[in-house]
Tab-separated table of C-alpha atoms in Angstrom:
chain	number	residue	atom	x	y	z
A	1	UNK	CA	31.292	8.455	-10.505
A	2	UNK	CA	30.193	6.834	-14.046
A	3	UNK	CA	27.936	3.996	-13.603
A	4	UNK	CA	26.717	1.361	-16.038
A	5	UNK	CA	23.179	2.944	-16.144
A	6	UNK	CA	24.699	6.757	-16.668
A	7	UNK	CA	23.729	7.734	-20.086
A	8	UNK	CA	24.409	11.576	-20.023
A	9	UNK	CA	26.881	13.413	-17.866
A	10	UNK	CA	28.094	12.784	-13.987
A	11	UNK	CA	26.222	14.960	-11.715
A	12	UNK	CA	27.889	17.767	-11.106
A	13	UNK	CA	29.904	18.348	-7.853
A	14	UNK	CA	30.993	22.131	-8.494
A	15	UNK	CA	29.426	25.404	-9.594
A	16	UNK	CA	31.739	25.042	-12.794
A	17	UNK	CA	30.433	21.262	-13.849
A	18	UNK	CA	26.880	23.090	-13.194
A	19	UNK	CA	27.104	25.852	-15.649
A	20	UNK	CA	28.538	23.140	-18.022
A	21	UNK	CA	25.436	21.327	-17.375
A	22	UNK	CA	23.665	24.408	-17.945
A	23	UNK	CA	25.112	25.185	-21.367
A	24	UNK	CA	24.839	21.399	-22.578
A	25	UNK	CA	21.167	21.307	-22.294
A	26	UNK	CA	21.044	25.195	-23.281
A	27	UNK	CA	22.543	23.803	-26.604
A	28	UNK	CA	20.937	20.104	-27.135
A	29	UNK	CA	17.434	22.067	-27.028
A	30	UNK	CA	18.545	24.302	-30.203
A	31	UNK	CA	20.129	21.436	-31.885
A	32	UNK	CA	16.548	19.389	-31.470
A	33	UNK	CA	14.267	22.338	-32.165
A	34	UNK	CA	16.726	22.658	-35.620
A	35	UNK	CA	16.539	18.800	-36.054
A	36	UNK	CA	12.753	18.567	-36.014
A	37	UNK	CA	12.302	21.560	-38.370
A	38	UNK	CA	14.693	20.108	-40.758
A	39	UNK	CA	13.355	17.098	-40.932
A	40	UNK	CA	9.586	18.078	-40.990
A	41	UNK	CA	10.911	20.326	-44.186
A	42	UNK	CA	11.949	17.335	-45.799
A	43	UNK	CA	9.062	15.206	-45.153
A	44	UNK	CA	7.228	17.978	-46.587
A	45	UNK	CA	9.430	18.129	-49.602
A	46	UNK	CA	10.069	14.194	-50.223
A	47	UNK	CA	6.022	13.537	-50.369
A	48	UNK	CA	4.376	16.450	-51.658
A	49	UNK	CA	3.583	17.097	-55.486
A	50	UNK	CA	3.878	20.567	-55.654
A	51	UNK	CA	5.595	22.407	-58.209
A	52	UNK	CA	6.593	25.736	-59.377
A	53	UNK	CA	8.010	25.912	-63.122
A	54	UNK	CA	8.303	29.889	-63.093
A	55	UNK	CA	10.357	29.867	-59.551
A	56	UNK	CA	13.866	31.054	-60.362
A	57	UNK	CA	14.578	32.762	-57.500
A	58	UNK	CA	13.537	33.764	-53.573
A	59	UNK	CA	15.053	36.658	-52.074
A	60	UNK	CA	12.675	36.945	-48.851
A	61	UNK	CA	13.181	32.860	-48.040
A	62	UNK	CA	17.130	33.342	-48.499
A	63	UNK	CA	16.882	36.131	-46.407
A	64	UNK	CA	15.454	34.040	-43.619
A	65	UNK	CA	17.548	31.495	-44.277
A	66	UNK	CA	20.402	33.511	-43.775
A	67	UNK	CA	19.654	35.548	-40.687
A	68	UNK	CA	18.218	32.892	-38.791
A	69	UNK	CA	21.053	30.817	-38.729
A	70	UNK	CA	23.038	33.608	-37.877
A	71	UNK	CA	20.990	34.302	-34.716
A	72	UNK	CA	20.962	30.803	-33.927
A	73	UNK	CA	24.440	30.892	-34.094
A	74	UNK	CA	25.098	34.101	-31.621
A	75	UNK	CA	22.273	32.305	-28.887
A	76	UNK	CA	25.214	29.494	-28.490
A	77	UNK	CA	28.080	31.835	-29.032
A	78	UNK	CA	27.373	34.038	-26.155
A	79	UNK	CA	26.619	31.714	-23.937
A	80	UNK	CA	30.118	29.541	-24.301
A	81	UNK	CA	31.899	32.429	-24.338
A	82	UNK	CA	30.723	33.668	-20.919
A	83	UNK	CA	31.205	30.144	-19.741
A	84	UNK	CA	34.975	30.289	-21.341
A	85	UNK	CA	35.838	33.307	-19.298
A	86	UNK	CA	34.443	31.696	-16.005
A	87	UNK	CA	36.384	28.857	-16.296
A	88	UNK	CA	39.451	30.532	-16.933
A	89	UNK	CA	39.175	33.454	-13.842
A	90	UNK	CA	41.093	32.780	-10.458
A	91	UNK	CA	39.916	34.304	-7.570
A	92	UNK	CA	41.335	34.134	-4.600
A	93	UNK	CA	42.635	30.948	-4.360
A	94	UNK	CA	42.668	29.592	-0.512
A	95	UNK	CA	44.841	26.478	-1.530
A	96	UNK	CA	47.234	25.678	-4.418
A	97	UNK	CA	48.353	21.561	-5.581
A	98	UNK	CA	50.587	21.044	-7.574
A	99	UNK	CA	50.143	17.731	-9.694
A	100	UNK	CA	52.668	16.070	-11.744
A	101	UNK	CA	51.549	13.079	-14.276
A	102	UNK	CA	54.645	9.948	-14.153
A	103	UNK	CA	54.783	7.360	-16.462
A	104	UNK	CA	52.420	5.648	-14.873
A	105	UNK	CA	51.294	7.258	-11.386
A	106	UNK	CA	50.198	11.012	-10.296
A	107	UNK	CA	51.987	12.637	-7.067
A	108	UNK	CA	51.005	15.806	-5.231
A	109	UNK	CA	52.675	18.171	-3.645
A	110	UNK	CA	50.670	20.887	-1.277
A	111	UNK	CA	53.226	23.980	-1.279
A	112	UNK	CA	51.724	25.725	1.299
A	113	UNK	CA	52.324	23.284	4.256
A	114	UNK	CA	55.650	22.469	4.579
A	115	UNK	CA	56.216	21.381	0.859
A	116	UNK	CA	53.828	18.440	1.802
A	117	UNK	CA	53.846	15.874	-0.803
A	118	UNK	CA	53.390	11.974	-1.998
A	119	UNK	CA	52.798	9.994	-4.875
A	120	UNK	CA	49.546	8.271	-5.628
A	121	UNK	CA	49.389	4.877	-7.070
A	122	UNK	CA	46.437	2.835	-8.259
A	123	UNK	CA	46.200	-0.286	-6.310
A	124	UNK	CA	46.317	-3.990	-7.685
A	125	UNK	CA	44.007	-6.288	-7.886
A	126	UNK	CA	45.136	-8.687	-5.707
A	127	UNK	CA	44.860	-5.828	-2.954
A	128	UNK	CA	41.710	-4.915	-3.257
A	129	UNK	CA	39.163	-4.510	-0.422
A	130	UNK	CA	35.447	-5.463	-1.244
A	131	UNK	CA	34.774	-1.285	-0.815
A	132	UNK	CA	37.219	-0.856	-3.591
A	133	UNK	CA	36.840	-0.037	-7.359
A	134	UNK	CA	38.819	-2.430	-9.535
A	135	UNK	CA	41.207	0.163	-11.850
A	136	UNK	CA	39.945	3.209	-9.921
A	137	UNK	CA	40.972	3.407	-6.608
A	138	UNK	CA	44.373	4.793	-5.029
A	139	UNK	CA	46.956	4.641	-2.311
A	140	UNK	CA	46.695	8.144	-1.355
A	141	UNK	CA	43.847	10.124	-2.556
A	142	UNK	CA	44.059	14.006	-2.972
A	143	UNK	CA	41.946	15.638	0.129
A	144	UNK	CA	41.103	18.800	-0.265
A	145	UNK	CA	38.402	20.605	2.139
A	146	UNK	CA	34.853	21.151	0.598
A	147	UNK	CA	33.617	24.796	-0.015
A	148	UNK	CA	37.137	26.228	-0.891
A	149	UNK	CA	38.750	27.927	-3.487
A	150	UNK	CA	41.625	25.284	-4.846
A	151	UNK	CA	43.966	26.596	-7.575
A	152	UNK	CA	45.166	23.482	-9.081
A	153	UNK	CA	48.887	22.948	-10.962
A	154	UNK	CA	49.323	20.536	-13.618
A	155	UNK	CA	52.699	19.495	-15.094
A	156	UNK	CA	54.695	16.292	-16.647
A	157	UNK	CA	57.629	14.658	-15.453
A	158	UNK	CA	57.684	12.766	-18.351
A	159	UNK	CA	55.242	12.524	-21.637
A	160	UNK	CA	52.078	13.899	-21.561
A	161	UNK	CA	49.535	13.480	-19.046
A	162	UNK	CA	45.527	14.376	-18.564
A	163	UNK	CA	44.677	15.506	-14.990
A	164	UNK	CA	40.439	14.641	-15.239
A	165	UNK	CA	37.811	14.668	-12.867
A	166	UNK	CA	34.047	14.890	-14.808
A	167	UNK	CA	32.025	15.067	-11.803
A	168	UNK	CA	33.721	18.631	-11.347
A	169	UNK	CA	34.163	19.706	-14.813
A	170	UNK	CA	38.011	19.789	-14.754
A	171	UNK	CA	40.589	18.411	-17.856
A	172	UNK	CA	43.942	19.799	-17.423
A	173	UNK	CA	46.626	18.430	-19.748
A	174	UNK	CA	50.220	17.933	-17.863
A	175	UNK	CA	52.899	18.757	-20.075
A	176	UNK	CA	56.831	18.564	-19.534
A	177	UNK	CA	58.284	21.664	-19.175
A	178	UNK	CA	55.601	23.513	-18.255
A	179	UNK	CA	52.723	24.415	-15.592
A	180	UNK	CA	49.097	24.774	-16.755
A	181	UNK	CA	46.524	25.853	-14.062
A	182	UNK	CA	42.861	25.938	-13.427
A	183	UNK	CA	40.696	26.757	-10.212
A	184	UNK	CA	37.886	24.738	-8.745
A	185	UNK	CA	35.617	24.576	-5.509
A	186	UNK	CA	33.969	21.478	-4.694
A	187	UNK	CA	29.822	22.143	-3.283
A	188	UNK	CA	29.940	18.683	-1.157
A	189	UNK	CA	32.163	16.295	0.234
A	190	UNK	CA	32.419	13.115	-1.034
A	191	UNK	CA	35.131	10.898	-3.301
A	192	UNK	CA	35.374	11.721	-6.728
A	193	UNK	CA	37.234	9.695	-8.946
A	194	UNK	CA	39.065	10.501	-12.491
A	195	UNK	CA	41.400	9.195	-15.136
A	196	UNK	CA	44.326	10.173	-17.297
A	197	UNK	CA	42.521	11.377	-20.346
A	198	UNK	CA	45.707	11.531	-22.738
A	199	UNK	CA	47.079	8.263	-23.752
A	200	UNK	CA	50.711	8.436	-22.325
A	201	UNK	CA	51.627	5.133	-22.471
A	202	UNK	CA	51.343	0.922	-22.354
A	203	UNK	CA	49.823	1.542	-18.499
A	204	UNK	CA	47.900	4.850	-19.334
A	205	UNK	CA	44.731	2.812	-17.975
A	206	UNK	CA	46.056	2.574	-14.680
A	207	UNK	CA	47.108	6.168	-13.209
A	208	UNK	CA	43.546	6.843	-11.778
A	209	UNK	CA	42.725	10.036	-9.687
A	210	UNK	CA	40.480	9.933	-6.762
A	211	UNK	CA	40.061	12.847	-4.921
A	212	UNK	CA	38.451	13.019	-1.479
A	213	UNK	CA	36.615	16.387	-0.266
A	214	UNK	CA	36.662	16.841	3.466
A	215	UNK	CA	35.561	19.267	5.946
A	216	UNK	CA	37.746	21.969	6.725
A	217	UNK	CA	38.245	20.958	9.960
A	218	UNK	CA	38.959	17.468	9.535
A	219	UNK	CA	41.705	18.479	6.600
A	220	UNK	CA	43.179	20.554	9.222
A	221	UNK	CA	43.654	17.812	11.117
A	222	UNK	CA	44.671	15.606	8.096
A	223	UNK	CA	47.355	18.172	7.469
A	224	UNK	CA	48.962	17.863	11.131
A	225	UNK	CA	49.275	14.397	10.693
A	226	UNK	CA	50.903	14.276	7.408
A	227	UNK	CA	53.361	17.158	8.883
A	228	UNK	CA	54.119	14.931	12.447
């Protein structure tokens, strides 16, 4: 999770949030190397003396000036685009959620045992355990087994909602009236937490998401006992 000290972005907890990683510091090192070379051009140009009276035009410089750009342009291109098809492919999905956004509270609903589902609300204050987050933590996390191909449902009952996890890479927006989807695998167990990322509302501070990635094995288990 974000922590006071956590100046850049959550370490990643899937192989998506990694090649998002990947591509962020892919693209902050062209965006420096431009930076400097601007600004060492204008240093140059602000405190130097040199003139040229005859200088009306320079074909070779605006040719430079024109491709390099360009290339610079097609080493971020191709790049995001690879990463835009990556995040959009479904393979194979082991387990699909469905998650619906309320006014102000998420609930779940695991269609492939038994039409399992329950609502998950944030709890108060005054309920809080000394392990708790204040504003963060939930009823009844989302479990979902580590290691495993999750094909994840996002909808609205009501306005529109923002399904969000960073630590995985994954903003989904719920909207009424229709189903949006995205795919994820989680590389280590662990809780993750998240937070409506569309504001939906007077309480749209307080519909957290924390999701909770289990062994296989012990979500087996966590599945019998929801079902008995």
């Amino acid at each position: 999770m974000s922590t006071w000290k956590t100046i850049l972005l959550q370490d990643s907890a899937s192989p998506l949030m990694e090649q998002l990683m990947f591509f962020h510091d892919h693209t902050m090192l062209i965006l420096i190397i431009i930076t400097i070379l601007v600004s060492q051009m204008l240093m140059s140009m602000f405190f130097n003396k040199f003139i040229h009276r005859f200088l009306l035009s320079g074909q070779l410089i605006e040719m430079i000036w024109t491709i390099l750009p360009a290339i610079t342009l097609i080493l971020i291109a191709m790049p995001s685009l690879r990463l835009l098809y990556i995040l959009d492919e479904i393979n194979n999905p082991i387990i699909s959620i469905k998650a619906i956004g309320h006014q102000w509270y998420w609930s779940y609903e695991y269609s492939d045992y038994k039409s399992l589902k329950f609502d998950s609300f944030m709890i108060p204050s005054y309920e809080l355990n000394k392990f708790n987050f204040r504003l963060l933590d939930v009823d009844n996390r989302l479990i979902i087994p580590f290691m495993t191909q999750i094909r994840l449902i996002v909808t609205s009952a009501d306005v529109i909602h923002s399904w969000t996890i960073p630590s995985l890479g994954i903003k989904i927006d719920g909207t009424p009236g229709r189903l949006n989807q995205s795919s994820f695998s989680i590389n280590r167990t662990g809780l993750f937490y998240g937070q409506c990322s569309e504001i939906c509302g007077a309480n749209h501070s307080f519909m957290p998401i924390v999701l909770e990635s289990i062994s296989p094995n012990f979500f087996l288990k966590w599945i019998y006992s929801m079902n008995n």
